[in-house]
CSV table of C-alpha atoms and ligand atoms in Angstrom, one decimal:
chain,number,residue,atom,x,y,z
A,1403,MET,CA,-15.2,-25.0,119.5
A,1404,VAL,CA,-17.8,-26.7,117.3
A,1405,GLU,CA,-20.5,-24.3,118.7
A,1406,GLN,CA,-18.2,-21.3,118.2
A,1407,LEU,CA,-17.6,-22.3,114.6
A,1408,ASP,CA,-21.4,-22.8,114.1
A,1409,SER,CA,-22.1,-19.3,115.5
A,1410,LEU,CA,-19.3,-17.8,113.3
A,1411,ALA,CA,-21.0,-19.3,110.3
A,1412,LEU,CA,-24.3,-17.7,111.2
A,1413,GLU,CA,-22.7,-14.4,112.0
A,1414,PHE,CA,-20.9,-14.4,108.6
A,1415,LYS,CA,-24.1,-15.2,106.7
A,1416,GLU,CA,-26.0,-12.5,108.5
A,1417,LYS,CA,-23.3,-9.8,107.9
A,1418,ILE,CA,-22.6,-10.5,104.2
A,1419,LYS,CA,-26.3,-10.0,103.4
A,1420,ASN,CA,-26.2,-6.2,104.1
A,1421,LEU,CA,-22.9,-5.3,102.4
A,1422,LYS,CA,-22.9,-2.6,99.8
A,1423,GLY,CA,-19.7,-3.1,97.8
A,1424,GLU,CA,-16.7,-5.2,96.8
A,1425,ALA,CA,-14.4,-3.5,99.3
A,1426,GLU,CA,-16.8,-4.3,102.2
A,1427,VAL,CA,-17.0,-7.9,101.1
A,1428,LEU,CA,-13.2,-8.3,101.0
A,1429,ASN,CA,-12.9,-6.6,104.4
A,1430,LEU,CA,-15.4,-9.0,105.9
A,1431,LYS,CA,-13.6,-12.0,104.4
A,1432,SER,CA,-10.3,-10.9,106.0
A,1433,GLU,CA,-12.2,-10.3,109.3
A,1434,PHE,CA,-13.1,-14.0,109.3
A,1435,LEU,CA,-10.3,-15.7,107.3
A,1436,GLY,CA,-7.4,-13.4,107.7
A,1437,LYS,CA,-4.3,-14.4,109.7
A,1438,LYS,CA,-5.7,-12.7,112.8
A,1439,GLY,CA,-9.3,-13.4,111.7
A,1440,LYS,CA,-12.1,-14.9,113.8
A,1441,VAL,CA,-11.7,-18.4,112.4
A,1442,SER,CA,-8.0,-18.4,112.8
A,1443,GLU,CA,-8.3,-17.3,116.4
A,1444,ILE,CA,-10.6,-20.2,117.2
A,1445,LEU,CA,-8.4,-22.6,115.5
A,1446,LYS,CA,-5.5,-21.6,117.7
A,1447,GLY,CA,-7.4,-23.6,120.4
A,1448,LEU,CA,-6.9,-26.8,118.5
A,1449,ARG,CA,-3.5,-27.2,120.3
A,1450,ASN,CA,-5.4,-28.0,123.5
A,1451,CYS,CA,-7.8,-30.5,121.9
A,1452,THR,CA,-7.7,-34.2,122.2
A,1453,PRO,CA,-7.0,-36.1,118.9
A,1454,GLU,CA,-10.7,-37.2,118.8
A,1455,GLU,CA,-11.9,-33.6,119.2
A,1456,ARG,CA,-9.5,-32.5,116.4
A,1457,LYS,CA,-11.0,-35.1,114.1
A,1458,VAL,CA,-14.3,-33.3,114.5
A,1459,VAL,CA,-13.2,-29.6,114.7
A,1460,GLY,CA,-10.6,-29.8,111.8
A,1461,PRO,CA,-13.1,-30.8,109.0
A,1462,LYS,CA,-15.7,-28.4,110.4
A,1463,ALA,CA,-13.3,-25.5,110.3
A,1464,ASN,CA,-12.2,-26.4,106.8
A,1465,LYS,CA,-15.9,-26.6,105.7
A,1466,LEU,CA,-16.5,-23.2,107.3
A,1467,LYS,CA,-13.6,-21.7,105.3
A,1468,ASP,CA,-14.9,-23.2,102.1
A,1469,ASP,CA,-18.4,-21.9,102.8
A,1470,ILE,CA,-17.1,-18.4,103.5
A,1471,GLY,CA,-15.1,-18.5,100.2
A,1472,ASP,CA,-18.2,-19.6,98.3
A,1473,LEU,CA,-20.4,-16.9,99.8
A,1474,VAL,CA,-17.7,-14.2,99.0
A,1475,SER,CA,-17.5,-15.3,95.4
A,1476,LEU,CA,-21.3,-15.3,95.0
A,1477,LYS,CA,-21.6,-11.8,96.5
A,1478,LEU,CA,-18.8,-10.5,94.3
A,1479,GLN,CA,-20.5,-11.9,91.2
A,1480,GLU,CA,-23.7,-10.2,92.3
A,1481,PHE,CA,-21.9,-6.8,92.4
A,1482,GLU,CA,-20.3,-7.5,89.0
A,1483,LEU,CA,-23.6,-8.3,87.5
A,1484,VAL,CA,-25.1,-5.1,88.8
A,1485,GLN,CA,-22.2,-3.1,87.3
A,1486,ILE,CA,-22.5,-4.8,83.9
A,1487,ASN,CA,-26.3,-4.1,83.8
A,1488,GLN,CA,-25.7,-0.5,84.8
A,1489,LYS,CA,-23.2,-0.1,82.0
A,1490,LEU,CA,-25.5,-1.8,79.5
A,1491,GLU,CA,-28.3,0.5,80.6
A,1492,GLU,CA,-26.0,3.6,80.2
A,1493,ASN,CA,-24.9,2.6,76.7
A,1494,LYS,CA,-28.2,1.4,75.5
A,1495,ILE,CA,-28.9,2.3,71.9
A,1496,ASP,CA,-32.4,2.6,70.6
A,1497,LEU,CA,-32.0,1.7,67.0
A,1498,ASN,CA,-35.3,3.4,66.2
A,1499,ASN,CA,-34.0,6.7,67.7
A,1500,ARG,CA,-31.2,8.3,65.7
A,1501,GLU,CA,-30.6,10.8,68.6
A,1502,SER,CA,-29.5,7.9,70.9
A,1503,PHE,CA,-26.5,7.0,68.7
A,1504,TRP,CA,-23.4,8.2,70.5
A,1505,PHE,CA,-21.8,9.6,67.4
A,1506,ASN,CA,-24.8,11.6,66.5
A,1507,LYS,CA,-24.7,13.4,69.8
A,1508,ASN,CA,-21.7,15.6,69.3
A,1509,LYS,CA,-19.9,14.1,66.3
A,1510,SER,CA,-20.3,13.1,62.7
A,1511,GLY,CA,-18.6,10.3,60.8
A,1512,GLY,CA,-15.3,10.8,59.0
A,1513,ILE,CA,-13.2,9.3,56.2
A,1514,HIS,CA,-10.5,6.7,56.8
A,1515,PRO,CA,-7.1,7.9,55.7
A,1516,ARG,CA,-6.8,5.0,53.3
A,1517,SER,CA,-10.1,6.0,51.6
A,1518,MET,CA,-8.9,9.6,51.4
A,1519,ILE,CA,-5.8,8.6,49.5
A,1520,GLN,CA,-7.6,6.1,47.4
A,1521,ARG,CA,-10.0,8.8,46.3
A,1522,GLU,CA,-7.1,11.1,45.5
A,1523,ILE,CA,-5.4,8.5,43.4
A,1524,GLU,CA,-8.7,7.7,41.6
A,1525,ASP,CA,-9.1,11.4,40.8
A,1526,VAL,CA,-5.5,11.5,39.4
A,1527,PHE,CA,-6.1,8.6,37.1
A,1528,LEU,CA,-9.6,9.6,36.1
A,1529,SER,CA,-8.1,12.9,34.9
A,1530,MET,CA,-5.6,10.9,32.8
A,1531,GLY,CA,-8.4,8.9,31.1
A,1532,PHE,CA,-8.4,5.8,33.2
A,1533,GLU,CA,-11.5,3.9,34.3
A,1534,VAL,CA,-12.0,2.6,37.9
A,1535,LEU,CA,-12.9,-1.1,38.1
A,1536,ASP,CA,-13.8,-3.4,40.9
A,1537,GLY,CA,-13.5,-7.2,41.3
A,1538,PRO,CA,-14.6,-10.0,43.7
A,1539,HIS,CA,-12.7,-10.8,46.9
A,1540,ILE,CA,-13.3,-14.5,46.5
A,1541,GLU,CA,-11.6,-15.6,43.4
A,1542,ASP,CA,-10.9,-18.8,41.4
A,1543,GLU,CA,-7.5,-20.2,40.7
A,1544,PHE,CA,-7.8,-19.1,37.1
A,1545,HIS,CA,-8.0,-15.4,37.7
A,1546,ASN,CA,-5.6,-15.3,40.7
A,1547,PHE,CA,-2.9,-17.5,39.2
A,1548,GLU,CA,-3.4,-19.3,35.9
A,1549,ALA,CA,-4.5,-16.4,33.7
A,1550,LEU,CA,-1.5,-14.5,35.1
A,1551,ASN,CA,1.0,-17.0,33.8
A,1552,ILE,CA,1.3,-18.8,37.1
A,1553,PRO,CA,0.3,-22.5,36.5
A,1554,GLY,CA,-0.3,-24.9,39.3
A,1555,ASP,CA,3.3,-26.1,39.6
A,1556,HIS,CA,4.9,-22.7,39.4
A,1557,PRO,CA,7.1,-21.7,42.3
A,1558,ALA,CA,5.8,-18.2,42.3
A,1559,ARG,CA,2.6,-19.5,43.9
A,1560,ASP,CA,4.6,-19.9,47.1
A,1561,MET,CA,5.3,-16.1,47.1
A,1562,GLN,CA,1.6,-15.5,47.9
A,1563,ASP,CA,0.2,-18.0,50.4
A,1564,THR,CA,-3.5,-17.5,51.0
A,1565,PHE,CA,-6.8,-18.9,52.4
A,1566,TRP,CA,-8.5,-21.6,50.2
A,1567,PHE,CA,-12.1,-22.7,50.0
A,1568,ASN,CA,-13.1,-26.2,48.8
A,1569,ASP,CA,-15.7,-25.9,46.1
A,1570,PRO,CA,-18.2,-28.7,46.6
A,1571,ASP,CA,-20.1,-27.7,43.4
A,1572,SER,CA,-17.1,-28.2,41.2
A,1573,PRO,CA,-16.6,-31.8,39.9
A,1574,GLU,CA,-12.9,-31.1,39.0
A,1575,GLY,CA,-12.3,-29.9,42.6
A,1576,LYS,CA,-11.7,-26.4,41.2
A,1577,LYS,CA,-10.8,-24.3,44.2
A,1578,HIS,CA,-11.7,-20.8,45.3
A,1579,LEU,CA,-9.5,-18.5,47.4
A,1580,LEU,CA,-9.3,-15.1,48.9
A,1581,ARG,CA,-7.5,-13.1,46.2
A,1582,THR,CA,-3.9,-12.5,47.0
A,1583,HIS,CA,-3.5,-9.4,44.8
A,1584,THR,CA,-5.6,-7.1,42.7
A,1585,SER,CA,-4.0,-8.4,39.5
A,1586,THR,CA,-7.0,-10.7,39.3
A,1587,ILE,CA,-8.9,-7.7,37.8
A,1588,GLN,CA,-6.4,-7.5,34.9
A,1589,VAL,CA,-8.0,-10.5,33.1
A,1590,ARG,CA,-11.5,-9.5,34.0
A,1591,GLY,CA,-10.9,-6.0,32.7
A,1592,MET,CA,-9.2,-7.2,29.5
A,1593,ARG,CA,-11.9,-9.6,28.6
A,1594,GLU,CA,-14.6,-6.9,28.8
A,1595,ARG,CA,-12.7,-4.4,26.6
A,1596,THR,CA,-11.1,-3.9,23.3
A,1597,PRO,CA,-7.8,-2.0,23.1
A,1598,PRO,CA,-6.8,0.7,23.5
A,1599,PHE,CA,-7.9,1.0,27.2
A,1600,ARG,CA,-6.6,1.9,30.5
A,1601,PHE,CA,-8.0,1.2,34.0
A,1602,ILE,CA,-7.2,1.1,37.7
A,1603,ALA,CA,-8.7,-1.3,40.3
A,1604,PRO,CA,-8.3,-0.6,44.0
A,1605,GLY,CA,-9.2,-3.3,46.5
A,1606,THR,CA,-8.5,-5.4,49.6
A,1607,VAL,CA,-6.3,-8.5,49.2
A,1608,PHE,CA,-5.5,-11.3,51.6
A,1609,ARG,CA,-2.4,-13.2,52.4
A,1610,CYS,CA,-1.5,-15.8,55.0
A,1611,GLU,CA,1.6,-14.1,56.4
A,1612,ARG,CA,3.1,-12.9,59.6
A,1613,THR,CA,2.4,-9.3,60.4
A,1614,ASP,CA,4.9,-6.6,61.3
A,1615,ALA,CA,5.2,-2.8,60.9
A,1616,SER,CA,4.9,-3.0,57.1
A,1617,HIS,CA,3.0,-6.3,56.6
A,1618,GLU,CA,-0.7,-7.1,57.2
A,1619,MET,CA,-2.7,-10.2,56.3
A,1620,VAL,CA,-5.5,-8.1,55.0
A,1621,PHE,CA,-4.2,-5.1,53.1
A,1622,ASN,CA,-5.0,-3.0,50.0
A,1623,GLN,CA,-3.5,-2.7,46.6
A,1624,LEU,CA,-4.4,-0.6,43.6
A,1625,GLU,CA,-3.9,-2.3,40.3
A,1626,GLY,CA,-3.3,-0.4,37.1
A,1627,MET,CA,-3.3,-1.5,33.4
A,1628,MET,CA,-2.9,0.2,30.1
A,1629,VAL,CA,-3.1,-1.7,26.8
A,1630,GLY,CA,-2.7,-0.4,23.3
A,1631,GLU,CA,-0.1,-0.2,20.5
A,1632,ASN,CA,3.5,0.6,21.1
A,1633,ILE,CA,3.3,1.1,24.9
A,1634,SER,CA,6.7,1.4,26.4
A,1635,VAL,CA,8.5,1.4,29.7
A,1636,GLY,CA,8.8,5.1,29.2
A,1637,ASN,CA,5.0,5.4,29.3
A,1638,LEU,CA,4.9,3.3,32.5
A,1639,ILE,CA,7.5,5.5,34.2
A,1640,TYR,CA,5.7,8.6,33.2
A,1641,PHE,CA,2.4,7.5,34.9
A,1642,MET,CA,4.2,6.3,38.0
A,1643,LYS,CA,6.0,9.6,38.4
A,1644,THR,CA,2.9,11.5,37.9
A,1645,LEU,CA,1.1,9.5,40.5
A,1646,LEU,CA,3.8,10.0,43.1
A,1647,LYS,CA,4.1,13.7,42.4
A,1648,GLU,CA,0.3,14.2,42.7
A,1649,ILE,CA,0.1,12.3,46.0
A,1650,PHE,CA,3.2,13.6,47.7
A,1651,LYS,CA,3.0,17.1,46.2
A,1652,ARG,CA,6.8,17.1,46.0
A,1653,ASP,CA,9.6,15.2,44.4
A,1654,THR,CA,10.3,11.9,46.2
A,1655,GLU,CA,13.4,9.7,46.0
A,1656,VAL,CA,12.5,6.6,44.0
A,1657,ARG,CA,14.6,3.7,42.6
A,1658,LEU,CA,13.7,1.3,39.9
A,1659,ARG,CA,15.2,-2.2,40.1
A,1660,PRO,CA,14.5,-5.4,38.2
A,1661,GLY,CA,11.7,-7.4,39.8
A,1662,PHE,CA,10.3,-10.9,38.9
A,1663,PHE,CA,6.6,-11.4,38.4
A,1664,PRO,CA,5.4,-14.1,36.0
A,1665,PHE,CA,2.8,-11.8,34.6
A,1666,VAL,CA,5.2,-9.1,33.4
A,1667,GLU,CA,8.3,-9.1,31.3
A,1668,PRO,CA,10.4,-7.1,31.9
A,1669,GLY,CA,9.3,-6.6,35.5
A,1670,PHE,CA,10.4,-3.8,38.0
A,1671,GLU,CA,10.2,-2.9,41.6
A,1672,LEU,CA,9.7,0.8,42.2
A,1673,ASP,CA,10.8,1.6,45.7
A,1674,ILE,CA,10.3,4.9,47.5
A,1675,GLN,CA,12.8,6.3,50.0
A,1676,CYS,CA,11.3,5.7,53.4
A,1677,LEU,CA,9.6,8.9,54.5
A,1678,ILE,CA,9.3,7.6,58.1
A,1679,CYS,CA,13.1,7.8,58.7
A,1680,SER,CA,14.1,9.8,55.7
A,1681,GLY,CA,16.1,6.8,54.4
A,1682,LYS,CA,18.1,6.4,57.6
A,1683,GLY,CA,16.6,3.0,58.4
A,1684,CYS,CA,13.7,2.0,60.7
A,1685,SER,CA,11.3,-0.9,61.4
A,1686,VAL,CA,9.0,0.0,58.5
A,1687,CYS,CA,11.8,-0.1,55.8
A,1688,LYS,CA,13.6,-2.9,57.7
A,1689,LYS,CA,16.7,-0.7,58.1
A,1690,THR,CA,17.1,-0.5,54.3
A,1691,GLY,CA,16.0,3.1,53.9
A,1692,TRP,CA,13.7,2.0,51.0
A,1693,VAL,CA,10.0,0.8,50.9
A,1694,GLU,CA,8.7,-1.6,48.2
A,1695,LEU,CA,5.7,0.3,46.9
A,1696,LEU,CA,5.0,-0.1,43.3
A,1697,PRO,CA,5.9,-3.3,41.4
A,1698,CYS,CA,5.2,-3.0,37.7
A,1699,GLY,CA,6.2,-4.1,34.2
A,1700,ILE,CA,5.3,-4.8,30.6
A,1701,VAL,CA,2.4,-7.2,30.4
A,1702,HIS,CA,3.5,-10.8,29.5
A,1703,PRO,CA,2.1,-12.0,26.1
A,1704,ASN,CA,0.5,-15.0,27.8
A,1705,VAL,CA,-1.5,-12.7,30.1
A,1706,LEU,CA,-2.7,-10.7,27.1
A,1707,LYS,CA,-3.8,-14.0,25.5
A,1708,SER,CA,-5.7,-15.0,28.6
A,1709,GLY,CA,-7.5,-11.7,28.3
A,1710,GLY,CA,-8.4,-12.4,24.7
A,1711,ILE,CA,-5.9,-9.8,23.3
A,1712,ASP,CA,-3.6,-10.4,20.4
A,1713,PRO,CA,0.0,-9.9,21.7
A,1714,GLU,CA,1.3,-9.5,18.2
A,1715,LYS,CA,-0.7,-6.4,17.8
A,1716,TYR,CA,-1.0,-4.9,21.3
A,1717,ASN,CA,1.1,-4.6,24.4
A,1718,GLY,CA,0.7,-2.8,27.7
A,1719,PHE,CA,1.9,-2.1,31.2
A,1720,ALA,CA,0.6,-3.0,34.6
A,1721,PHE,CA,1.4,-2.1,38.1
A,1722,GLY,CA,0.2,-3.1,41.6
A,1723,LEU,CA,0.6,-0.3,44.1
A,1724,GLY,CA,0.8,-1.1,47.8
A,1725,LEU,CA,-1.9,1.3,48.9
A,1726,ASP,CA,-1.5,1.0,52.7
A,1727,ARG,CA,2.2,1.6,52.4
A,1728,LEU,CA,1.6,4.7,50.3
A,1729,VAL,CA,-0.8,5.9,53.0
A,1730,MET,CA,1.9,5.3,55.6
A,1731,MET,CA,4.5,7.2,53.6
A,1732,ARG,CA,2.1,10.1,53.0
A,1733,TYR,CA,1.1,10.5,56.7
A,1734,GLY,CA,4.3,9.3,58.4
A,1735,ILE,CA,2.5,6.3,60.0
A,1736,ASP,CA,5.0,4.0,61.5
A,1737,ASP,CA,3.0,0.8,61.7
A,1738,ILE,CA,0.6,-0.6,59.1
A,1739,ARG,CA,-1.5,-2.3,61.8
A,1740,HIS,CA,-2.9,1.1,62.9
A,1741,LEU,CA,-4.8,1.3,59.7
A,1742,ASN,CA,-7.1,-1.7,60.4
A,1743,SER,CA,-7.2,-1.2,64.2
A,1744,GLY,CA,-10.5,0.7,64.1
A,1745,ASP,CA,-9.1,2.9,66.9
A,1746,LEU,CA,-10.8,6.3,66.8
A,1747,ARG,CA,-7.8,7.9,68.5
A,1748,PHE,CA,-5.9,7.0,65.3
A,1749,ASN,CA,-8.7,7.6,62.7
A,1750,THR,CA,-9.8,11.0,64.0
A,1751,GLN,CA,-6.3,12.5,63.3
A,1752,PHE,CA,-6.9,12.5,59.6
A,1753,SER,CA,-10.2,14.0,58.9
A,1754,ALA,CA,-12.9,15.9,60.8
A,1755,PHE,CA,-15.0,13.4,62.8
B,1287,FA5,C1,1.9,-8.2,43.6
B,1287,FA5,O1,1.0,-8.4,44.4
B,1287,FA5,C2,1.7,-8.0,42.1
B,1287,FA5,N1,0.4,-8.4,41.8
B,1287,FA5,C3,2.0,-6.6,41.7
B,1287,FA5,C4,2.1,-6.3,40.3
B,1287,FA5,C5,1.0,-6.0,39.5
B,1287,FA5,C6,3.4,-6.5,39.7
B,1287,FA5,C7,1.2,-5.7,38.2
B,1287,FA5,C8,3.5,-6.3,38.3
B,1287,FA5,C9,2.4,-5.9,37.6
B,1287,FA5,P1,3.7,-7.8,45.5
B,1287,FA5,O2,3.4,-9.1,46.2
B,1287,FA5,O3,5.1,-7.3,45.6
B,1287,FA5,O4,3.2,-7.9,44.1
B,1287,FA5,O5,2.7,-6.8,46.2
B,1287,FA5,C10,2.6,-5.5,45.7
B,1287,FA5,C11,2.7,-4.4,46.8
B,1287,FA5,O6,1.8,-4.7,47.8
B,1287,FA5,C12,4.1,-4.4,47.5
B,1287,FA5,O7,5.0,-3.6,46.8
B,1287,FA5,C13,3.7,-3.8,48.8
B,1287,FA5,O8,3.7,-2.4,48.7
B,1287,FA5,C14,2.3,-4.3,49.0
B,1287,FA5,N2,2.3,-5.5,49.9
B,1287,FA5,C15,2.7,-6.7,49.7
B,1287,FA5,N3,2.6,-7.6,50.7
B,1287,FA5,C16,2.1,-6.8,51.7
B,1287,FA5,C17,1.6,-7.0,53.0
B,1287,FA5,N4,1.7,-8.2,53.6
B,1287,FA5,N5,1.1,-6.0,53.8
B,1287,FA5,C18,1.1,-4.8,53.2
B,1287,FA5,N6,1.4,-4.5,52.0
B,1287,FA5,C19,1.9,-5.5,51.2
């Protein structure tokens, strides 16, 4: 039996050398190790062996099984490597040759639905005399919280959990963070202007929160601010209505309810009737029929002071539009996570790619 096992080992090594594919390797494995395979057939003879013979044959048979298993794995890895190299070769991109980029062959780039809507909104506000501002993603505590009337011990800080950086260069341990909202640009904008002024500021914001159909950790807002003399809630509502009318090209059901934000007083939540389910209730609106879209209010005097503006003389309104949610409502997208997926099957539905 020992000789039989030795010759099986040689036979296997010889046969596996010439195999051409995964299926052939697996067939050979079962020819040797399967229930009715060559090794099993030999081992049936163990019954007739003496205990001494078994002590020799048993370990030898086990070693042969292990060796066959190892040779099979090695051969399969070899095939896998060939396949990977083949794929790499097929998808090779010569960065010096524009013709070799896949998207240049038959297709051109397109615009993400969020960028399309952002541009539309910018046009609407530009036509109403607003400027378009930008601000940094990495912010300090002052612009994200303190200047907005949210001191260190204020419970409102818990409403927007975020990602913090330690600042080794700051002796007071002043911390930096990924901005949680575009309201950071309010103070930056105010400090660089004298009233009257009006601006919007679109941008990406970051929050440490659980994702679902209407919540992302990285999402986009569009801030708006108008400061001057005798600005009223009526002015605010006018601009909000104009925005929604221009974007949806039809009247939409909205509701205004009181909302608390330390940087506005009074503060409001402007909700839009869910256009995914027409107000019947779905996962996007959490079965309420309404989607929180546009918090807004009259700027708090402390915030005007942080921006270097005299609250005795001037006042203003501010709003913070949830841009991704607006895009969802406009196109009937039932899950916010599609927007950041980078999936071309999704992106190509909105503009010519
Ligand atoms: C704010 O961020 C305030 N800075 C808005 C503001 C500005 C109020 C100026 C008053 C004056 P809020 O946390 O509610 O508020 O977010 C604003 C909007 O962003 C929400 O109405 C919603 O449309 C959107 N939003 C909030 N969290 C998420 C999230 N995790 N994923 C997607 N959109 C979100």
